[in-house]
mmCIF file of C-alpha atoms (C1' of nucleotides) in Angstrom:
data_model
loop_
_atom_site.group_PDB
_atom_site.id
_atom_site.type_symbol
_atom_site.label_atom_id
_atom_site.label_comp_id
_atom_site.label_asym_id
_atom_site.label_seq_id
_atom_site.Cartn_x
_atom_site.Cartn_y
_atom_site.Cartn_z
ATOM 1 C CA MET A 674 34.542 -75.568 -54.516
ATOM 2 C CA ARG A 675 35.809 -72.384 -56.474
ATOM 3 C CA LYS A 676 39.010 -70.991 -54.602
ATOM 4 C CA PRO A 677 39.391 -67.965 -53.993
ATOM 5 C CA ARG A 678 41.511 -65.352 -56.308
ATOM 6 C CA SER A 679 45.531 -65.239 -55.693
ATOM 7 C CA ASN A 680 45.365 -61.539 -56.022
ATOM 8 C CA GLY A 681 47.980 -59.560 -57.955
ATOM 9 C CA ALA A 682 46.911 -57.954 -61.308
ATOM 10 C CA ALA A 683 46.065 -61.415 -63.424
ATOM 11 C CA PRO A 684 42.903 -61.040 -65.169
ATOM 12 C CA LEU A 685 39.565 -62.645 -64.770
ATOM 13 C CA VAL A 686 38.692 -65.787 -66.055
ATOM 14 C CA ASP A 687 35.805 -65.496 -68.348
ATOM 15 C CA PRO A 688 33.605 -67.970 -68.357
ATOM 16 C CA MET A 689 31.621 -66.672 -70.781
ATOM 17 C CA ALA A 690 34.368 -66.540 -73.801
ATOM 18 C CA ALA A 691 33.075 -69.734 -75.340
ATOM 19 C CA ARG A 692 29.629 -68.207 -75.418
ATOM 20 C CA LEU A 693 28.559 -67.539 -78.864
ATOM 21 C CA GLY A 694 25.193 -64.765 -77.816
ATOM 22 C CA TYR A 695 27.855 -62.988 -75.522
ATOM 23 C CA GLN A 696 30.577 -62.540 -78.272
ATOM 24 C CA LEU A 697 28.376 -61.279 -80.524
ATOM 25 C CA ARG A 698 26.820 -58.737 -78.081
ATOM 26 C CA ARG A 699 30.263 -57.574 -77.117
ATOM 27 C CA VAL A 700 31.359 -57.486 -80.958
ATOM 28 C CA SER A 701 27.781 -55.565 -81.594
ATOM 29 C CA VAL A 702 28.275 -53.143 -78.692
ATOM 30 C CA LEU A 703 31.675 -52.400 -80.041
ATOM 31 C CA MET A 704 31.154 -52.201 -83.718
ATOM 32 C CA MET A 705 27.224 -49.791 -82.818
ATOM 33 C CA ALA A 706 29.178 -47.520 -80.591
ATOM 34 C CA ASP A 707 32.079 -47.146 -83.005
ATOM 35 C CA LEU A 708 29.602 -46.236 -85.702
ATOM 36 C CA GLY A 709 27.771 -44.025 -83.273
ATOM 37 C CA THR A 710 31.208 -41.927 -83.263
ATOM 38 C CA ARG A 711 31.621 -42.077 -87.221
ATOM 39 C CA LEU A 712 28.354 -40.739 -87.641
ATOM 40 C CA ALA A 713 27.706 -38.190 -85.255
ATOM 41 C CA PRO A 714 29.489 -35.469 -87.663
ATOM 42 C CA LEU A 715 27.121 -36.639 -90.222
ATOM 43 C CA GLY A 716 24.081 -35.761 -87.523
ATOM 44 C CA LEU A 717 22.276 -38.850 -87.874
ATOM 45 C CA ARG A 718 22.317 -42.430 -85.440
ATOM 46 C CA PRO A 719 22.757 -45.795 -86.512
ATOM 47 C CA ALA A 720 18.828 -46.450 -86.665
ATOM 48 C CA GLU A 721 18.114 -43.636 -88.539
ATOM 49 C CA VAL A 722 21.119 -44.424 -91.207
ATOM 50 C CA SER A 723 19.462 -48.316 -91.930
ATOM 51 C CA ILE A 724 16.203 -46.144 -92.236
ATOM 52 C CA LEU A 725 17.690 -43.971 -94.514
ATOM 53 C CA LEU A 726 19.086 -46.289 -96.528
ATOM 54 C CA LEU A 727 16.478 -48.769 -96.795
ATOM 55 C CA ILE A 728 13.958 -45.805 -98.147
ATOM 56 C CA GLY A 729 17.666 -45.262 -100.745
ATOM 57 C CA ALA A 730 16.565 -48.453 -102.102
ATOM 58 C CA ASN A 731 12.718 -48.430 -101.885
ATOM 59 C CA ALA A 732 11.630 -45.464 -103.484
ATOM 60 C CA GLY A 733 7.502 -45.289 -102.048
ATOM 61 C CA CYS A 734 7.855 -47.658 -99.520
ATOM 62 C CA ARG A 735 5.789 -47.820 -96.809
ATOM 63 C CA GLN A 736 6.508 -46.659 -93.163
ATOM 64 C CA GLY A 737 4.954 -49.606 -91.729
ATOM 65 C CA GLU A 738 7.667 -52.050 -94.689
ATOM 66 C CA VAL A 739 10.477 -50.197 -93.271
ATOM 67 C CA GLY A 740 9.760 -51.150 -90.151
ATOM 68 C CA GLU A 741 9.409 -54.542 -90.673
ATOM 69 C CA THR A 742 12.021 -55.217 -93.011
ATOM 70 C CA LEU A 743 14.192 -53.412 -89.716
ATOM 71 C CA GLY A 744 12.886 -54.906 -86.717
ATOM 72 C CA ILE A 745 12.126 -51.583 -85.612
ATOM 73 C CA LYS A 746 8.281 -51.814 -84.082
ATOM 74 C CA ARG A 747 5.804 -49.437 -85.480
ATOM 75 C CA ALA A 748 5.574 -47.455 -82.638
ATOM 76 C CA ASN A 749 9.243 -46.973 -82.490
ATOM 77 C CA MET A 750 9.208 -45.989 -86.727
ATOM 78 C CA VAL A 751 7.329 -42.289 -85.901
ATOM 79 C CA ALA A 752 10.195 -40.569 -83.736
ATOM 80 C CA LEU A 753 12.415 -42.264 -86.058
ATOM 81 C CA VAL A 754 10.598 -41.052 -89.243
ATOM 82 C CA ALA A 755 9.883 -37.782 -87.996
ATOM 83 C CA GLY A 756 12.996 -36.637 -86.989
ATOM 84 C CA LEU A 757 14.636 -37.789 -91.067
ATOM 85 C CA ILE A 758 11.936 -35.522 -92.118
ATOM 86 C CA LYS A 759 12.494 -32.666 -89.907
ATOM 87 C CA LYS A 760 16.259 -32.790 -90.951
ATOM 88 C CA GLY A 761 15.138 -33.164 -94.363
ATOM 89 C CA PHE A 762 16.485 -35.939 -95.054
ATOM 90 C CA VAL A 763 13.049 -38.315 -96.349
ATOM 91 C CA ALA A 764 10.252 -37.377 -97.799
ATOM 92 C CA ARG A 765 6.648 -38.297 -97.406
ATOM 93 C CA ALA A 766 3.920 -38.214 -99.668
ATOM 94 C CA ARG A 767 0.352 -39.664 -98.752
ATOM 95 C CA ALA A 768 0.011 -43.197 -100.570
ATOM 96 C CA ASP A 769 -3.323 -44.283 -99.204
ATOM 97 C CA GLY A 770 -4.992 -41.972 -96.725
ATOM 98 C CA ARG A 771 -3.503 -44.246 -93.856
ATOM 99 C CA SER A 772 -0.647 -45.024 -95.203
ATOM 100 C CA HIS A 773 2.934 -42.890 -96.087
ATOM 101 C CA ALA A 774 5.068 -43.202 -99.170
ATOM 102 C CA LEU A 775 8.371 -42.683 -97.756
ATOM 103 C CA SER A 776 11.518 -41.000 -100.212
ATOM 104 C CA LEU A 777 14.311 -39.873 -99.466
ATOM 105 C CA THR A 778 15.044 -36.141 -100.549
ATOM 106 C CA ALA A 779 17.694 -34.875 -102.787
ATOM 107 C CA LYS A 780 19.218 -34.246 -99.590
ATOM 108 C CA GLY A 781 18.653 -37.488 -98.550
ATOM 109 C CA ARG A 782 20.628 -39.415 -101.500
ATOM 110 C CA ALA A 783 23.798 -36.616 -101.173
ATOM 111 C CA ARG A 784 23.807 -37.891 -97.368
ATOM 112 C CA THR A 785 23.371 -41.772 -98.182
ATOM 113 C CA LEU A 786 26.633 -41.914 -100.209
ATOM 114 C CA LEU A 787 28.232 -39.983 -97.601
ATOM 115 C CA VAL A 788 26.842 -43.263 -95.224
ATOM 116 C CA ASN A 789 27.571 -45.649 -97.382
ATOM 117 C CA ARG A 790 31.532 -44.509 -97.484
ATOM 118 C CA LEU A 791 31.926 -43.669 -93.668
ATOM 119 C CA LEU A 792 30.025 -47.866 -93.319
ATOM 120 C CA ASP A 793 32.725 -49.022 -96.193
ATOM 121 C CA ARG A 794 35.343 -47.634 -93.697
ATOM 122 C CA GLN A 795 34.400 -49.133 -90.727
ATOM 123 C CA GLU A 796 33.749 -52.794 -92.492
ATOM 124 C CA ALA A 797 36.961 -52.710 -93.383
ATOM 125 C CA ALA A 798 38.717 -51.063 -90.227
ATOM 126 C CA PHE A 799 37.331 -54.207 -88.828
ATOM 127 C CA GLN A 800 37.429 -57.085 -91.362
ATOM 128 C CA SER A 801 41.367 -56.407 -91.271
ATOM 129 C CA ARG A 802 41.146 -58.108 -87.807
ATOM 130 C CA LEU A 803 39.766 -60.971 -89.248
ATOM 131 C CA ASP A 804 42.255 -63.124 -91.906
ATOM 132 C CA ARG A 805 40.458 -64.547 -94.876
ATOM 133 C CA LYS A 806 39.086 -67.925 -93.308
ATOM 134 C CA ALA A 807 37.292 -66.397 -90.391
ATOM 135 C CA LEU A 808 35.797 -63.839 -92.987
ATOM 136 C CA THR A 809 34.394 -66.440 -95.329
ATOM 137 C CA GLY A 810 30.782 -67.127 -94.733
ATOM 138 C CA LEU A 811 30.810 -64.887 -91.262
ATOM 139 C CA VAL A 812 28.008 -62.809 -93.054
ATOM 140 C CA ALA A 813 26.254 -65.655 -94.185
ATOM 141 C CA ALA A 814 26.143 -67.387 -90.839
ATOM 142 C CA LEU A 815 25.111 -64.527 -89.088
ATOM 143 C CA VAL A 816 21.795 -64.059 -91.736
ATOM 144 C CA SER A 817 21.252 -67.957 -90.906
ATOM 145 C CA LEU A 818 21.058 -67.607 -87.442
ATOM 146 C CA ARG A 819 18.328 -65.306 -87.874
ATOM 147 C CA GLY A 820 16.585 -68.296 -88.605
ATOM 148 C CA MET B 984 17.914 -42.794 -110.948
ATOM 149 C CA ARG B 985 16.049 -44.586 -108.337
ATOM 150 C CA LYS B 986 13.275 -45.960 -109.563
ATOM 151 C CA PRO B 987 9.992 -45.906 -107.285
ATOM 152 C CA ARG B 988 8.205 -49.783 -106.125
ATOM 153 C CA SER B 989 6.236 -51.451 -108.217
ATOM 154 C CA ASN B 990 3.662 -51.775 -105.432
ATOM 155 C CA GLY B 991 1.925 -55.629 -104.601
ATOM 156 C CA ALA B 992 3.475 -57.206 -101.720
ATOM 157 C CA ALA B 993 7.132 -57.777 -103.268
ATOM 158 C CA PRO B 994 9.563 -57.642 -100.106
ATOM 159 C CA LEU B 995 12.072 -54.428 -99.900
ATOM 160 C CA VAL B 996 15.245 -54.563 -100.836
ATOM 161 C CA ASP B 997 17.741 -54.484 -98.076
ATOM 162 C CA PRO B 998 20.829 -52.824 -99.199
ATOM 163 C CA MET B 999 22.528 -53.353 -95.213
ATOM 164 C CA ALA B 1000 21.866 -57.239 -95.634
ATOM 165 C CA ALA B 1001 25.976 -57.847 -96.746
ATOM 166 C CA ARG B 1002 26.664 -55.338 -93.914
ATOM 167 C CA LEU B 1003 28.265 -57.467 -91.203
ATOM 168 C CA GLY B 1004 28.243 -54.455 -88.273
ATOM 169 C CA TYR B 1005 24.397 -54.360 -89.204
ATOM 170 C CA GLN B 1006 23.460 -58.789 -89.639
ATOM 171 C CA LEU B 1007 25.915 -58.651 -86.247
ATOM 172 C CA ARG B 1008 23.144 -55.877 -84.831
ATOM 173 C CA ARG B 1009 20.083 -57.709 -85.606
ATOM 174 C CA VAL B 1010 21.442 -61.179 -84.539
ATOM 175 C CA SER B 1011 22.992 -59.894 -80.964
ATOM 176 C CA VAL B 1012 19.311 -58.011 -80.155
ATOM 177 C CA LEU B 1013 17.405 -61.361 -81.787
ATOM 178 C CA MET B 1014 19.702 -63.642 -79.077
ATOM 179 C CA MET B 1015 19.302 -61.212 -75.905
ATOM 180 C CA ALA B 1016 15.476 -60.781 -76.151
ATOM 181 C CA ASP B 1017 15.110 -64.449 -76.600
ATOM 182 C CA LEU B 1018 17.922 -64.820 -73.301
ATOM 183 C CA GLY B 1019 15.803 -61.870 -71.512
ATOM 184 C CA THR B 1020 12.574 -64.075 -71.847
ATOM 185 C CA ARG B 1021 14.351 -67.557 -70.788
ATOM 186 C CA LEU B 1022 15.729 -65.653 -67.866
ATOM 187 C CA ALA B 1023 12.747 -63.849 -66.629
ATOM 188 C CA PRO B 1024 11.592 -66.793 -64.719
ATOM 189 C CA LEU B 1025 14.629 -66.857 -62.618
ATOM 190 C CA GLY B 1026 14.422 -63.065 -61.729
ATOM 191 C CA LEU B 1027 17.921 -62.197 -63.802
ATOM 192 C CA ARG B 1028 18.893 -59.755 -66.797
ATOM 193 C CA PRO B 1029 21.172 -60.716 -69.150
ATOM 194 C CA ALA B 1030 23.717 -58.102 -67.776
ATOM 195 C CA GLU B 1031 23.221 -59.700 -63.993
ATOM 196 C CA VAL B 1032 23.683 -63.044 -65.322
ATOM 197 C CA SER B 1033 26.909 -61.568 -67.043
ATOM 198 C CA ILE B 1034 28.004 -60.615 -63.518
ATOM 199 C CA LEU B 1035 26.752 -63.457 -61.219
ATOM 200 C CA LEU B 1036 29.052 -65.695 -63.829
ATOM 201 C CA LEU B 1037 32.093 -63.947 -64.100
ATOM 202 C CA ILE B 1038 32.100 -63.891 -60.040
ATOM 203 C CA GLY B 1039 31.105 -67.531 -59.828
ATOM 204 C CA ALA B 1040 34.928 -67.647 -61.977
ATOM 205 C CA ASN B 1041 36.527 -65.259 -59.578
ATOM 206 C CA ALA B 1042 35.646 -65.546 -55.969
ATOM 207 C CA GLY B 1043 37.069 -62.649 -54.178
ATOM 208 C CA CYS B 1044 37.202 -60.323 -56.697
ATOM 209 C CA ARG B 1045 37.138 -56.793 -56.912
ATOM 210 C CA GLN B 1046 33.680 -54.681 -58.609
ATOM 211 C CA GLY B 1047 35.714 -52.880 -61.010
ATOM 212 C CA GLU B 1048 37.434 -55.591 -62.581
ATOM 213 C CA VAL B 1049 34.273 -57.361 -63.021
ATOM 214 C CA GLY B 1050 33.260 -54.078 -64.883
ATOM 215 C CA GLU B 1051 36.366 -54.250 -66.734
ATOM 216 C CA THR B 1052 36.090 -57.110 -68.263
ATOM 217 C CA LEU B 1053 32.672 -57.201 -69.566
ATOM 218 C CA GLY B 1054 32.711 -54.276 -70.516
ATOM 219 C CA ILE B 1055 30.450 -52.240 -67.852
ATOM 220 C CA LYS B 1056 31.716 -48.943 -66.792
ATOM 221 C CA ARG B 1057 32.014 -48.540 -62.910
ATOM 222 C CA ALA B 1058 29.204 -45.881 -63.006
ATOM 223 C CA ASN B 1059 26.713 -48.710 -63.999
ATOM 224 C CA MET B 1060 28.194 -51.248 -62.524
ATOM 225 C CA VAL B 1061 26.816 -50.258 -59.001
ATOM 226 C CA ALA B 1062 23.369 -50.393 -59.669
ATOM 227 C CA LEU B 1063 23.785 -53.769 -60.903
ATOM 228 C CA VAL B 1064 25.623 -55.641 -58.432
ATOM 229 C CA ALA B 1065 23.662 -53.920 -55.502
ATOM 230 C CA GLY B 1066 20.394 -55.775 -57.383
ATOM 231 C CA LEU B 1067 22.062 -58.994 -57.287
ATOM 232 C CA ILE B 1068 23.355 -58.867 -53.364
ATOM 233 C CA LYS B 1069 19.816 -57.691 -52.323
ATOM 234 C CA LYS B 1070 18.336 -60.984 -54.413
ATOM 235 C CA GLY B 1071 21.005 -62.606 -52.002
ATOM 236 C CA PHE B 1072 23.220 -64.298 -54.992
ATOM 237 C CA VAL B 1073 26.157 -61.752 -54.193
ATOM 238 C CA ALA B 1074 27.670 -61.384 -51.310
ATOM 239 C CA ARG B 1075 30.343 -58.138 -50.564
ATOM 240 C CA ALA B 1076 33.108 -58.038 -48.222
ATOM 241 C CA ARG B 1077 35.701 -55.443 -47.190
ATOM 242 C CA ALA B 1078 38.939 -55.915 -48.962
ATOM 243 C CA ASP B 1079 40.567 -52.428 -49.087
ATOM 244 C CA GLY B 1080 38.543 -49.997 -47.476
ATOM 245 C CA ARG B 1081 37.460 -48.787 -50.780
ATOM 246 C CA SER B 1082 37.462 -51.618 -52.917
ATOM 247 C CA HIS B 1083 34.760 -54.886 -52.268
ATOM 248 C CA ALA B 1084 35.444 -58.228 -53.070
ATOM 249 C CA LEU B 1085 32.720 -59.503 -54.203
ATOM 250 C CA SER B 1086 31.707 -63.518 -54.249
ATOM 251 C CA LEU B 1087 28.707 -65.891 -54.842
ATOM 252 C CA THR B 1088 25.681 -66.786 -52.366
ATOM 253 C CA ALA B 1089 25.384 -70.793 -51.435
ATOM 254 C CA LYS B 1090 22.196 -69.579 -53.367
ATOM 255 C CA GLY B 1091 23.959 -67.408 -56.181
ATOM 256 C CA ARG B 1092 25.796 -70.581 -56.902
ATOM 257 C CA ALA B 1093 22.750 -72.641 -57.215
ATOM 258 C CA ARG B 1094 20.819 -70.322 -59.321
ATOM 259 C CA THR B 1095 24.539 -70.079 -61.219
ATOM 260 C CA LEU B 1096 24.263 -73.859 -62.433
ATOM 261 C CA LEU B 1097 20.442 -72.813 -63.707
ATOM 262 C CA VAL B 1098 21.577 -70.153 -65.682
ATOM 263 C CA ASN B 1099 24.441 -72.248 -67.297
ATOM 264 C CA ARG B 1100 22.190 -74.634 -67.866
ATOM 265 C CA LEU B 1101 19.484 -72.098 -69.530
ATOM 266 C CA LEU B 1102 22.614 -70.702 -72.037
ATOM 267 C CA ASP B 1103 23.398 -74.295 -73.030
ATOM 268 C CA ARG B 1104 19.699 -74.689 -74.204
ATOM 269 C CA GLN B 1105 19.609 -71.419 -75.860
ATOM 270 C CA GLU B 1106 23.274 -72.311 -77.805
ATOM 271 C CA ALA B 1107 21.996 -75.065 -78.950
ATOM 272 C CA ALA B 1108 18.862 -73.913 -80.138
ATOM 273 C CA PHE B 1109 20.863 -71.067 -82.324
ATOM 274 C CA GLN B 1110 23.929 -73.603 -83.325
ATOM 275 C CA SER B 1111 21.233 -75.476 -84.747
ATOM 276 C CA ARG B 1112 20.501 -72.928 -87.556
ATOM 277 C CA LEU B 1113 23.911 -73.327 -88.494
ATOM 278 C CA ASP B 1114 26.021 -75.958 -90.249
ATOM 279 C CA ARG B 1115 29.193 -77.384 -89.407
ATOM 280 C CA LYS B 1116 30.735 -75.515 -91.201
ATOM 281 C CA ALA B 1117 29.306 -71.991 -90.313
ATOM 282 C CA LEU B 1118 30.174 -72.769 -86.910
ATOM 283 C CA THR B 1119 33.512 -73.725 -86.966
ATOM 284 C CA GLY B 1120 35.772 -70.962 -85.837
ATOM 285 C CA LEU B 1121 32.100 -68.664 -85.607
ATOM 286 C CA VAL B 1122 33.378 -67.183 -82.172
ATOM 287 C CA ALA B 1123 36.883 -67.445 -82.642
ATOM 288 C CA ALA B 1124 36.429 -65.146 -85.372
ATOM 289 C CA LEU B 1125 33.964 -62.489 -83.358
ATOM 290 C CA VAL B 1126 37.150 -62.412 -80.836
ATOM 291 C CA SER B 1127 38.911 -61.668 -83.416
ATOM 292 C CA LEU B 1128 36.505 -58.788 -84.100
ATOM 293 C CA ARG B 1129 36.964 -56.984 -80.664
ATOM 294 C CA GLY B 1130 40.527 -56.463 -81.418
ATOM 295 C "C1'" DT C 770 47.276 -37.315 -56.480
ATOM 296 C "C1'" DA C 771 45.281 -42.007 -58.267
ATOM 297 C "C1'" DT C 772 42.025 -45.476 -57.548
ATOM 298 C "C1'" DT C 773 37.301 -47.076 -55.713
ATOM 299 C "C1'" DG C 774 33.118 -46.450 -55.886
ATOM 300 C "C1'" DT C 775 29.071 -44.062 -55.690
ATOM 301 C "C1'" DT C 776 25.424 -40.626 -57.375
ATOM 302 C "C1'" DA C 777 22.896 -37.793 -60.869
ATOM 303 C "C1'" DT C 778 21.775 -38.003 -65.027
ATOM 304 C "C1'" DA C 779 20.895 -38.148 -70.004
ATOM 305 C "C1'" DC C 780 20.719 -40.954 -74.381
ATOM 306 C "C1'" DT C 781 19.625 -44.989 -77.565
ATOM 307 C "C1'" DC C 782 17.231 -48.872 -78.923
ATOM 308 C "C1'" DT C 783 13.300 -51.775 -77.771
ATOM 309 C "C1'" DA C 784 8.704 -53.218 -76.275
ATOM 310 C "C1'" DT C 785 3.730 -52.893 -75.000
ATOM 311 C "C1'" DA C 786 -0.697 -50.700 -74.788
ATOM 312 C "C1'" DA C 787 -4.016 -47.930 -76.441
ATOM 313 C "C1'" DC C 788 -5.800 -44.478 -79.250
ATOM 314 C "C1'" DT C 789 -6.765 -42.351 -84.118
ATOM 315 C "C1'" DA C 790 -8.175 -42.868 -88.828
ATOM 316 C "C1'" DT C 791 -9.029 -45.133 -92.841
ATOM 317 C "C1'" DA C 792 -9.840 -49.543 -95.796
ATOM 318 C "C1'" DT D 1445 -13.432 -55.598 -88.425
ATOM 319 C "C1'" DA D 1446 -8.513 -55.212 -89.753
ATOM 320 C "C1'" DT D 1447 -4.690 -51.488 -90.893
ATOM 321 C "C1'" DA D 1448 -1.133 -47.694 -90.656
ATOM 322 C "C1'" DG D 1449 0.211 -44.408 -88.151
ATOM 323 C "C1'" DT D 1450 0.037 -42.185 -83.876
ATOM 324 C "C1'" DT D 1451 0.641 -41.390 -78.577
ATOM 325 C "C1'" DA D 1452 2.635 -42.412 -73.937
ATOM 326 C "C1'" DT D 1453 5.129 -44.665 -70.875
ATOM 327 C "C1'" DA D 1454 8.379 -48.195 -69.362
ATOM 328 C "C1'" DG D 1455 12.584 -51.236 -69.408
ATOM 329 C "C1'" DA D 1456 17.706 -51.976 -70.437
ATOM 330 C "C1'" DG D 1457 22.048 -51.385 -71.712
ATOM 331 C "C1'" DT D 1458 25.175 -47.791 -72.138
ATOM 332 C "C1'" DA D 1459 27.258 -42.867 -70.902
ATOM 333 C "C1'" DT D 1460 29.480 -38.889 -68.679
ATOM 334 C "C1'" DA D 1461 30.625 -35.489 -65.208
ATOM 335 C "C1'" DA D 1462 31.060 -34.304 -60.475
ATOM 336 C "C1'" DC D 1463 31.752 -36.282 -55.705
ATOM 337 C "C1'" DA D 1464 33.344 -38.733 -51.004
ATOM 338 C "C1'" DA D 1465 37.049 -41.595 -49.205
ATOM 339 C "C1'" DT D 1466 40.600 -44.032 -49.230
ATOM 340 C "C1'" DA D 1467 45.628 -45.532 -51.231
#
DNA sequence: TATTGTTATACTCTATAACTATA
DNA sequence: TATAGTTATAGAGTATAACAATA
């Protein structure tokens, strides 16, 4: 039996509080929303930023490689890359006849610097909520969780 | 200067590898997709499950309280709760004239048991990828990150 | 006037299937 | 035949604004 709530203003009991997947999701949504807000003035969305940074670190890479590395399906890469090209951040060259070699434009490299500073600030804002103990190995643990 | 890639089959360099928000997002998406697959046979989606479990632990709670606790906007709660009622898992009673008191049906309680067992299995599957050291305090760290 | 639920609508990210062109 | 990119479409979750009914 589950007893009905003794109503007043008591907060609800959260049975998912100890669930890894649930807490992961809540934090992820929070950080993504925060990132989206921070990125808006730069004219970029989170997914676009991940592509921009990856191309910046791998000039000449193919579109499919980018998607595979980021976990973005080929079909979804099309509009994302097209958007970055349209905004003048990315350039596309023939690599193979059926594949594109992607690289950043000068404008794209400049924007990448701004994005990295923005990411540094966001990282700092969130990491300040953790003590050193909790911070150590957190990212490594997340990477491990991806198996 | 960024040197072009020496093409062969070398994996790309990932400049987001050390970013907390990025790794959080990747793991979250992975676990959500996995959860979605596991839940499909039960006729539930992840968001519905969070509502179902919360109501199960707080019989008589109002719809708005549920949304607030879970971070789901009032507007989005409407269809989610309506779906759970339609499936016969949740019952709605007048509480206030303008607010609904939600509770589980017998069918909803039975389904909750299955869901919890399913979540236990998922948790175990992912936690097996971590050593004890990394596991300790991980959920606590995530909760802290939500400020 | 503030709260609760509701409707309508849009955006972001993800997923699948089928198509084209090239290797 | 297999690969790279593309198109079309759908789904899940989230967001905002405006409205009705009630407190």
